[in-house]
Amino acid sequence: MQQSIVTLDMEGVLTPEIWIAVAEKTKIPGLRRTTRDEPDYDKLMRGRLALLEKHDLKLSAIQNVIASLRPLEGAKEFLDELRTLTQVVILSDTFEQFALPLLRQLNWPTLLCHKLVIKNDRIVGYKLRVPDQKKKTVAAFKSLNYHVISAGDSYNDTAMLLEANAGFLIHAPENVKKEFPQFKAVESYAELLKLIKAAMF
């Protein structure tokens, strides 16, 4: 009999969108663009790096914004309850240098993400853990005979949801829900928890 495991996106699902928070604090509107808007992650990041250089925005300033953020309302309670039922792994396209304050507030769930290249407090590049990490991680869990249930909100989550045995959208924008109608879309953690429980072995 297979064991179940849940993979979740982080930003937009459990926490605020980091880049949107930075955009609001720094008044740089171009940083509001996220994976909800742009399917090409490399294009998105190259645009972000160009804006950081143009506005001389350093890593420490971004980290100060992140330190002020809190998980979405009900996220910690949802995650705590879910982790009593099954193993949970957060699969995110965020970076190690961004995530720690939010992970602390979520009681340290396991996070697989990427890493920024930093020189003298400046973000000069980024290194993907592996390309298509969300899809590949789900495929790896399936190869270990796990029944994988996934949830996300953005374009960069859809490959993970397609690969999973069961995939759901939560807090997704209308454009993503419209383009991927095969995924049940919900707006609350209570609804998502009900779907996950029903999909578990």
Short mmCIF file of N, CA and C in Angstrom, two decimals, residues 17-29 31-32 57 60-66 68-69:
data_model
loop_
_atom_site.label_atom_id
_atom_site.label_comp_id
_atom_site.label_asym_id
_atom_site.label_seq_id
_atom_site.Cartn_x
_atom_site.Cartn_y
_atom_site.Cartn_z
N GLU A 17 3.51 37.04 -1.26
CA GLU A 17 4.49 37.07 -2.34
C GLU A 17 5.61 38.03 -1.95
N ILE A 18 6.82 37.50 -1.82
CA ILE A 18 7.95 38.30 -1.35
C ILE A 18 8.24 39.47 -2.28
N TRP A 19 8.27 39.21 -3.58
CA TRP A 19 8.64 40.28 -4.51
C TRP A 19 7.59 41.39 -4.55
N ILE A 20 6.32 41.04 -4.35
CA ILE A 20 5.29 42.07 -4.30
C ILE A 20 5.49 42.94 -3.06
N ALA A 21 5.82 42.33 -1.94
CA ALA A 21 6.09 43.09 -0.72
C ALA A 21 7.28 44.03 -0.92
N VAL A 22 8.31 43.54 -1.59
CA VAL A 22 9.49 44.38 -1.87
C VAL A 22 9.11 45.53 -2.80
N ALA A 23 8.29 45.24 -3.80
CA ALA A 23 7.84 46.28 -4.73
C ALA A 23 7.08 47.37 -4.00
N GLU A 24 6.21 46.98 -3.08
CA GLU A 24 5.42 47.96 -2.34
C GLU A 24 6.30 48.81 -1.43
N LYS A 25 7.29 48.19 -0.81
CA LYS A 25 8.16 48.92 0.11
C LYS A 25 9.10 49.87 -0.64
N THR A 26 9.61 49.42 -1.79
CA THR A 26 10.62 50.20 -2.51
C THR A 26 10.03 51.11 -3.58
N LYS A 27 8.72 50.95 -3.85
CA LYS A 27 8.04 51.72 -4.89
C LYS A 27 8.63 51.44 -6.28
N ILE A 28 9.05 50.18 -6.49
CA ILE A 28 9.53 49.74 -7.81
C ILE A 28 8.45 48.84 -8.39
N PRO A 29 7.55 49.37 -9.21
CA PRO A 29 6.38 48.60 -9.66
C PRO A 29 6.74 47.36 -10.47
N LEU A 31 8.79 45.13 -9.89
CA LEU A 31 9.04 43.96 -9.05
C LEU A 31 7.76 43.26 -8.62
N ARG A 32 6.61 43.86 -8.95
CA ARG A 32 5.34 43.20 -8.63
C ARG A 32 5.07 41.99 -9.53
N LEU A 57 19.38 48.19 -5.39
CA LEU A 57 18.69 47.55 -4.27
C LEU A 57 19.48 46.33 -3.82
N SER A 60 20.41 42.98 1.64
CA SER A 60 20.03 43.31 3.02
C SER A 60 18.73 44.11 3.08
N ALA A 61 18.52 44.98 2.10
CA ALA A 61 17.27 45.75 2.07
C ALA A 61 16.08 44.84 1.81
N ILE A 62 16.26 43.87 0.92
CA ILE A 62 15.19 42.91 0.64
C ILE A 62 14.92 42.05 1.87
N GLN A 63 15.98 41.61 2.53
CA GLN A 63 15.81 40.78 3.72
C GLN A 63 15.11 41.54 4.85
N ASN A 64 15.32 42.84 4.92
CA ASN A 64 14.63 43.65 5.92
C ASN A 64 13.13 43.66 5.66
N VAL A 65 12.74 43.72 4.38
CA VAL A 65 11.32 43.65 4.03
C VAL A 65 10.76 42.29 4.42
N ILE A 66 11.48 41.23 4.07
CA ILE A 66 11.01 39.87 4.36
C ILE A 66 10.83 39.66 5.86
N SER A 68 9.73 41.57 7.94
CA SER A 68 8.49 42.19 8.42
C SER A 68 7.25 41.41 8.02
N LEU A 69 7.41 40.38 7.18
CA LEU A 69 6.27 39.64 6.66
C LEU A 69 5.80 38.58 7.65
#
